[in-house]
mmCIF file of C-alpha atoms in Angstrom:
data_model
loop_
_atom_site.group_PDB
_atom_site.id
_atom_site.type_symbol
_atom_site.label_atom_id
_atom_site.label_comp_id
_atom_site.label_asym_id
_atom_site.label_seq_id
_atom_site.Cartn_x
_atom_site.Cartn_y
_atom_site.Cartn_z
ATOM 1 C CA MET A 213 -20.166 218.882 84.945
ATOM 2 C CA SER A 214 -19.081 221.600 84.156
ATOM 3 C CA ARG A 215 -20.583 224.647 82.621
ATOM 4 C CA SER A 216 -18.859 227.666 79.587
ATOM 5 C CA HIS A 217 -19.295 231.272 79.808
ATOM 6 C CA LEU A 218 -17.647 232.370 76.874
ATOM 7 C CA SER A 219 -18.081 235.543 74.880
ATOM 8 C CA ARG A 220 -19.442 235.267 71.335
ATOM 9 C CA ARG A 221 -15.750 236.008 69.657
ATOM 10 C CA GLN A 222 -14.340 232.723 72.350
ATOM 11 C CA VAL A 223 -16.997 230.426 71.127
ATOM 12 C CA LEU A 224 -16.025 230.885 67.291
ATOM 13 C CA ALA A 225 -12.714 230.879 67.771
ATOM 14 C CA GLY A 226 -12.666 227.404 69.237
ATOM 15 C CA VAL A 227 -10.709 228.004 72.778
ATOM 16 C CA PHE A 228 -13.180 225.804 74.979
ATOM 17 C CA THR A 229 -13.952 222.063 75.798
ATOM 18 C CA LEU A 230 -17.326 221.449 75.233
ATOM 19 C CA PRO A 231 -19.717 218.931 77.286
ATOM 20 C CA LEU A 232 -21.727 216.343 75.780
ATOM 21 C CA SER A 233 -24.924 217.273 77.780
ATOM 22 C CA LEU A 234 -25.811 220.653 79.278
ATOM 23 C CA PRO A 235 -28.890 220.174 81.018
ATOM 24 C CA ALA A 236 -31.613 222.748 82.165
ATOM 25 C CA SER A 237 -31.517 222.694 85.319
ATOM 26 C CA ALA A 238 -32.299 225.536 88.428
ATOM 27 C CA GLY A 239 -30.439 229.341 87.761
ATOM 28 C CA LEU A 240 -29.527 229.083 84.032
ATOM 29 C CA PRO A 241 -30.822 231.418 81.945
ATOM 30 C CA HIS A 242 -32.121 228.624 79.083
ATOM 31 C CA GLU A 243 -34.038 225.438 78.306
ATOM 32 C CA VAL A 244 -33.524 223.421 75.655
ATOM 33 C CA ARG A 245 -34.580 219.851 75.109
ATOM 34 C CA PHE A 246 -36.298 217.853 72.099
ATOM 35 C CA VAL A 247 -40.431 217.321 71.727
ATOM 36 C CA HIS A 248 -41.510 214.468 69.635
ATOM 37 C CA GLY A 249 -44.475 214.877 67.758
ATOM 38 C CA GLY A 250 -45.721 211.545 66.043
ATOM 39 C CA PHE A 251 -45.669 209.927 63.117
ATOM 40 C CA ASP A 252 -47.399 210.944 60.150
ATOM 41 C CA GLY A 253 -47.536 207.936 58.136
ATOM 42 C CA ALA A 254 -43.654 208.422 56.217
ATOM 43 C CA THR A 255 -42.246 210.870 58.642
ATOM 44 C CA TYR A 256 -41.233 211.289 62.236
ATOM 45 C CA GLN A 257 -41.803 214.580 63.162
ATOM 46 C CA GLY A 258 -40.314 216.662 66.485
ATOM 47 C CA GLY A 259 -38.863 219.610 66.658
ATOM 48 C CA LEU A 260 -35.636 221.294 69.513
ATOM 49 C CA LEU A 261 -37.345 223.200 71.758
ATOM 50 C CA VAL A 262 -34.840 226.727 72.798
ATOM 51 C CA ARG A 263 -36.779 228.509 76.027
ATOM 52 C CA MET A 264 -34.846 231.652 77.092
ATOM 53 C CA SER A 265 -34.846 234.700 80.116
ATOM 54 C CA THR A 266 -35.227 238.295 79.089
ATOM 55 C CA GLY A 267 -32.443 239.548 77.399
ATOM 56 C CA TRP A 268 -30.943 236.254 75.793
ATOM 57 C CA LYS A 269 -30.966 234.724 72.321
ATOM 58 C CA THR A 270 -30.162 232.446 69.660
ATOM 59 C CA TYR A 271 -29.421 232.577 66.379
ATOM 60 C CA TRP A 272 -30.758 231.140 63.021
ATOM 61 C CA ARG A 273 -28.866 229.602 60.092
ATOM 62 C CA VAL A 274 -26.366 233.306 58.704
ATOM 63 C CA PRO A 275 -26.255 234.091 63.019
ATOM 64 C CA GLY A 276 -24.680 237.439 61.646
ATOM 65 C CA ALA A 277 -22.130 238.948 64.689
ATOM 66 C CA GLY A 278 -20.483 236.533 66.281
ATOM 67 C CA GLY A 279 -23.939 234.445 66.673
ATOM 68 C CA ILE A 280 -23.679 230.142 66.538
ATOM 69 C CA PRO A 281 -25.949 228.327 63.806
ATOM 70 C CA PRO A 282 -27.509 225.753 65.299
ATOM 71 C CA ASP A 283 -27.303 222.486 64.163
ATOM 72 C CA ILE A 284 -29.114 218.344 64.600
ATOM 73 C CA SER A 285 -27.877 215.746 63.548
ATOM 74 C CA VAL A 286 -29.382 212.054 63.919
ATOM 75 C CA THR A 287 -27.748 208.430 63.307
ATOM 76 C CA GLY A 288 -29.305 205.846 64.115
ATOM 77 C CA ASN A 289 -30.959 201.971 62.651
ATOM 78 C CA ASN A 290 -33.427 202.373 60.315
ATOM 79 C CA VAL A 291 -32.209 205.596 59.534
ATOM 80 C CA ALA A 292 -32.393 207.980 56.346
ATOM 81 C CA GLY A 293 -32.550 210.677 56.985
ATOM 82 C CA LEU A 294 -33.093 214.001 58.423
ATOM 83 C CA ARG A 295 -34.123 217.636 57.728
ATOM 84 C CA PHE A 296 -34.275 220.678 59.940
ATOM 85 C CA ASP A 297 -35.766 224.089 59.184
ATOM 86 C CA CYS A 298 -35.056 227.591 60.990
ATOM 87 C CA PRO A 299 -39.004 229.544 61.388
ATOM 88 C CA LEU A 300 -38.268 233.028 60.451
ATOM 89 C CA PRO A 301 -36.272 235.328 62.385
ATOM 90 C CA GLN A 302 -35.258 238.660 63.691
ATOM 91 C CA ARG A 303 -33.260 241.432 63.709
ATOM 92 C CA PHE A 304 -30.996 242.227 66.277
ATOM 93 C CA PRO A 305 -28.569 245.177 66.773
ATOM 94 C CA GLY A 306 -25.568 244.733 68.917
ATOM 95 C CA GLU A 307 -22.021 245.933 69.782
ATOM 96 C CA GLU A 308 -20.654 244.008 68.201
ATOM 97 C CA GLY A 309 -22.554 243.818 64.509
ATOM 98 C CA GLU A 310 -26.123 242.292 63.712
ATOM 99 C CA THR A 311 -26.874 239.245 64.491
ATOM 100 C CA ILE A 312 -30.016 236.972 63.003
ATOM 101 C CA GLY A 313 -32.169 235.080 65.156
ATOM 102 C CA TYR A 314 -34.722 234.709 68.037
ATOM 103 C CA LYS A 315 -35.727 235.437 71.599
ATOM 104 C CA ASP A 316 -37.829 234.525 74.502
ATOM 105 C CA GLU A 317 -38.484 231.025 72.532
ATOM 106 C CA VAL A 318 -38.007 228.864 69.182
ATOM 107 C CA VAL A 319 -38.462 225.735 67.941
ATOM 108 C CA PHE A 320 -36.817 224.414 65.039
ATOM 109 C CA PRO A 321 -38.616 221.362 63.128
ATOM 110 C CA TRP A 322 -37.527 218.068 62.089
ATOM 111 C CA SER A 323 -38.270 215.791 60.394
ATOM 112 C CA LEU A 324 -36.619 212.009 60.535
ATOM 113 C CA THR A 325 -37.710 209.597 57.613
ATOM 114 C CA PRO A 326 -36.873 206.439 58.118
ATOM 115 C CA ILE A 327 -35.456 203.599 55.503
ATOM 116 C CA ASP A 328 -38.369 201.019 56.106
ATOM 117 C CA PRO A 329 -41.812 203.584 57.617
ATOM 118 C CA ALA A 330 -43.133 199.745 58.628
ATOM 119 C CA ALA A 331 -40.293 198.779 61.210
ATOM 120 C CA PRO A 332 -39.133 200.798 63.915
ATOM 121 C CA LEU A 333 -35.471 202.589 64.955
ATOM 122 C CA ARG A 334 -33.792 203.398 67.242
ATOM 123 C CA ALA A 335 -32.290 207.344 66.819
ATOM 124 C CA ASP A 336 -29.832 209.249 68.012
ATOM 125 C CA PHE A 337 -30.322 212.701 68.744
ATOM 126 C CA LYS A 338 -27.392 215.266 68.784
ATOM 127 C CA ALA A 339 -27.885 219.261 68.597
ATOM 128 C CA PHE A 340 -25.550 222.195 69.044
ATOM 129 C CA VAL A 341 -27.011 225.660 70.397
ATOM 130 C CA GLY A 342 -25.646 229.151 71.072
ATOM 131 C CA ILE A 343 -27.365 231.394 73.897
ATOM 132 C CA CYS A 344 -25.993 234.695 73.866
ATOM 133 C CA GLU A 345 -26.612 238.284 76.381
ATOM 134 C CA THR A 346 -22.942 239.628 76.056
ATOM 135 C CA MET A 347 -21.693 236.166 77.136
ATOM 136 C CA CYS A 348 -22.578 233.032 75.803
ATOM 137 C CA ILE A 349 -23.254 229.438 76.782
ATOM 138 C CA PRO A 350 -22.652 226.873 74.775
ATOM 139 C CA VAL A 351 -24.802 224.016 74.711
ATOM 140 C CA PRO A 352 -25.087 220.472 73.112
ATOM 141 C CA VAL A 353 -28.168 218.628 74.106
ATOM 142 C CA GLN A 354 -28.041 214.510 72.537
ATOM 143 C CA GLU A 355 -31.060 211.937 73.265
ATOM 144 C CA THR A 356 -31.786 208.442 72.434
ATOM 145 C CA VAL A 357 -34.857 207.217 71.094
ATOM 146 C CA GLU A 358 -36.832 204.250 70.086
ATOM 147 C CA LEU A 359 -40.018 205.634 67.903
ATOM 148 C CA LYS A 360 -42.349 203.348 66.572
ATOM 149 C CA PRO A 361 -44.496 203.643 63.829
ATOM 150 C CA LEU A 362 -48.289 204.389 65.207
ATOM 151 C CA ALA A 363 -50.669 206.644 63.984
ATOM 152 C CA MET A 364 -51.024 208.656 67.715
ATOM 153 C CA VAL A 365 -50.821 212.720 69.016
ATOM 154 C CA ALA A 366 -48.060 213.658 70.654
ATOM 155 C CA ARG A 367 -47.978 215.254 73.534
ATOM 156 C CA ASP A 368 -46.206 218.275 71.559
ATOM 157 C CA SER A 369 -47.953 218.363 68.760
ATOM 158 C CA ALA A 370 -49.371 221.315 68.800
ATOM 159 C CA LEU A 371 -46.410 222.857 70.164
ATOM 160 C CA LEU A 372 -44.752 221.961 66.643
ATOM 161 C CA LEU A 373 -47.669 223.143 64.847
ATOM 162 C CA GLN A 374 -47.666 226.155 65.927
ATOM 163 C CA TRP A 375 -43.557 226.713 65.097
ATOM 164 C CA ARG A 376 -43.585 224.261 61.850
ATOM 165 C CA ALA A 377 -46.844 226.871 60.703
ATOM 166 C CA ARG A 378 -43.390 230.230 60.976
ATOM 167 C CA VAL A 379 -41.220 228.616 58.981
ATOM 168 C CA PRO A 380 -40.672 230.345 55.745
ATOM 169 C CA THR A 381 -42.734 228.020 51.991
ATOM 170 C CA SER A 382 -40.253 227.618 49.277
ATOM 171 C CA VAL A 383 -41.690 229.771 46.264
ATOM 172 C CA THR A 384 -40.971 229.391 42.742
ATOM 173 C CA PRO A 385 -41.161 231.789 40.955
ATOM 174 C CA GLY A 386 -40.720 233.260 43.756
ATOM 175 C CA PRO A 387 -41.145 237.860 45.014
ATOM 176 C CA VAL A 388 -37.532 238.850 43.557
ATOM 177 C CA LEU A 389 -37.989 239.555 40.802
ATOM 178 C CA THR A 390 -33.886 240.737 39.772
ATOM 179 C CA ALA A 391 -30.966 240.871 41.475
ATOM 180 C CA SER A 392 -28.213 242.587 40.481
ATOM 181 C CA VAL A 393 -24.579 243.070 41.965
ATOM 182 C CA ALA A 394 -23.109 247.118 41.959
ATOM 183 C CA GLU A 395 -19.534 248.982 43.596
ATOM 184 C CA GLU A 396 -19.546 251.771 44.499
ATOM 185 C CA GLY A 397 -16.627 253.678 46.714
ATOM 186 C CA GLY A 398 -15.092 250.491 47.249
ATOM 187 C CA GLN A 399 -18.272 248.838 48.548
ATOM 188 C CA VAL A 400 -20.449 245.680 47.005
ATOM 189 C CA PHE A 401 -24.121 246.463 46.981
ATOM 190 C CA LEU A 402 -27.075 243.889 46.683
ATOM 191 C CA ASP A 403 -29.956 245.261 44.719
ATOM 192 C CA LEU A 404 -33.156 243.685 44.849
ATOM 193 C CA THR A 405 -36.487 244.171 42.708
ATOM 194 C CA LEU A 406 -39.977 242.899 44.375
ATOM 195 C CA ASP A 407 -43.542 242.328 43.426
ATOM 196 C CA ARG A 408 -44.851 243.011 46.463
ATOM 197 C CA ALA A 409 -43.290 245.364 50.023
ATOM 198 C CA ALA A 410 -41.174 243.182 52.486
ATOM 199 C CA ARG A 411 -40.058 243.717 55.893
ATOM 200 C CA ASP A 412 -36.537 242.284 55.771
ATOM 201 C CA VAL A 413 -34.245 239.909 53.710
ATOM 202 C CA PHE A 414 -31.534 237.223 55.008
ATOM 203 C CA VAL A 415 -29.439 236.403 52.421
ATOM 204 C CA GLU A 416 -27.753 233.204 52.062
ATOM 205 C CA GLY A 417 -24.816 232.410 49.780
ATOM 206 C CA ASN A 418 -20.522 232.452 50.237
ATOM 207 C CA ALA A 419 -20.087 231.633 53.832
ATOM 208 C CA LEU A 420 -18.019 234.649 53.715
ATOM 209 C CA HIS A 421 -20.091 236.901 53.155
ATOM 210 C CA TYR A 422 -22.431 239.014 55.363
ATOM 211 C CA TYR A 423 -25.642 240.796 53.873
ATOM 212 C CA SER A 424 -26.546 243.508 55.973
ATOM 213 C CA ARG A 425 -30.123 245.290 56.763
ATOM 214 C CA PRO A 426 -31.369 246.041 53.437
ATOM 215 C CA GLU A 427 -32.460 249.640 53.310
ATOM 216 C CA TRP A 428 -35.806 250.262 50.701
ATOM 217 C CA HIS A 429 -36.306 252.684 47.897
ATOM 218 C CA ALA A 430 -39.668 254.494 48.686
ATOM 219 C CA ASP A 431 -42.063 252.116 47.239
ATOM 220 C CA GLY A 432 -40.956 249.702 49.339
ATOM 221 C CA ARG A 433 -40.332 247.234 46.457
ATOM 222 C CA ARG A 434 -36.883 247.995 45.927
ATOM 223 C CA ALA A 435 -34.304 247.272 47.967
ATOM 224 C CA ARG A 436 -29.739 247.833 48.914
ATOM 225 C CA LEU A 437 -28.611 245.523 50.929
ATOM 226 C CA SER A 438 -24.507 245.615 51.390
ATOM 227 C CA VAL A 439 -21.957 242.130 51.124
ATOM 228 C CA ARG A 440 -19.545 242.984 54.433
ATOM 229 C CA GLY A 441 -16.705 240.521 53.288
ATOM 230 C CA ALA A 442 -16.952 240.694 49.450
ATOM 231 C CA LYS A 443 -13.689 241.791 48.112
ATOM 232 C CA SER A 444 -15.612 242.610 44.762
ATOM 233 C CA ALA A 445 -18.337 242.207 42.879
ATOM 234 C CA ASN A 446 -17.211 239.508 40.699
ATOM 235 C CA ALA A 447 -17.286 238.073 44.046
ATOM 236 C CA VAL A 448 -20.646 237.863 43.851
ATOM 237 C CA GLN A 449 -21.765 237.869 40.448
ATOM 238 C CA GLY A 450 -23.214 235.357 38.811
ATOM 239 C CA SER A 451 -23.466 233.215 42.114
ATOM 240 C CA THR A 452 -26.628 231.697 43.540
ATOM 241 C CA LEU A 453 -28.299 233.089 47.126
ATOM 242 C CA ARG A 454 -31.338 231.897 48.965
ATOM 243 C CA LEU A 455 -33.832 234.623 49.981
ATOM 244 C CA THR A 456 -35.701 234.546 52.961
ATOM 245 C CA LEU A 457 -37.954 237.455 53.341
ATOM 246 C CA ASP A 458 -40.723 238.719 56.048
ATOM 247 C CA THR A 459 -43.489 239.876 54.984
ATOM 248 C CA SER A 460 -45.986 241.177 56.478
ATOM 249 C CA GLY A 461 -45.032 237.881 59.130
ATOM 250 C CA GLN A 462 -45.173 235.242 56.236
ATOM 251 C CA GLY A 463 -42.030 233.500 55.419
ATOM 252 C CA LEU A 464 -40.888 232.753 51.442
ATOM 253 C CA GLU A 465 -38.623 231.531 50.417
ATOM 254 C CA GLN A 466 -36.456 231.832 47.520
ATOM 255 C CA TYR A 467 -33.303 231.471 45.340
ATOM 256 C CA VAL A 468 -32.048 233.915 42.426
ATOM 257 C CA ASN A 469 -29.021 233.837 40.118
ATOM 258 C CA VAL A 470 -28.062 237.558 40.489
ATOM 259 C CA SER A 471 -27.055 239.475 37.499
#
């Protein structure tokens, strides 16, 4: 089976052909596999485990400059829906720009809801992540499993609990009190006021816009983020943004409307 080692620019340009699967083996800088945590009476719990060698990283939903966001999907009988979450990420500077994601190890937890909780199901999982250092490896993974509605503790339950605890909590109202847009010198900025100090803010909105690392006011509760890709303040004003805040290691998620 062929294996592609590509630069981040090549990956985003789509100039490669993906194999159907890429199993971890000796010599590769990663291990990527599905893990399972059992049935809680309503949903099946699991995750996608990504372990990486020193210096390698994988990415968050908004990956930054040249990163590759994770994707997990499922088909099968008795499958109503799948939700997967991203733990709180961190930023990494680089020659090609800033990226957002994870180093060493991460688990992306998922919850699979059956149509009939009392019936077994067959699930065909597919996932895709990018593992990057100076070059990138696209890693597709797939697995077919038979799941039965039995209350039990699976071998990966402790690992899943550890990483699910790192998934940001959605809060309403949240710590962000105001969100407004400003334009100065041809550059667009997002200004935030918080009710507490935070270490970082990650922003999701228009896919063509990227919100840089916040610059904090001396009081630690006001932040300004430059908005790359926005041609004017009008492109951001009135929009709804999804914010993920790192408040001393605790992740909080909040939606805000920009004035």
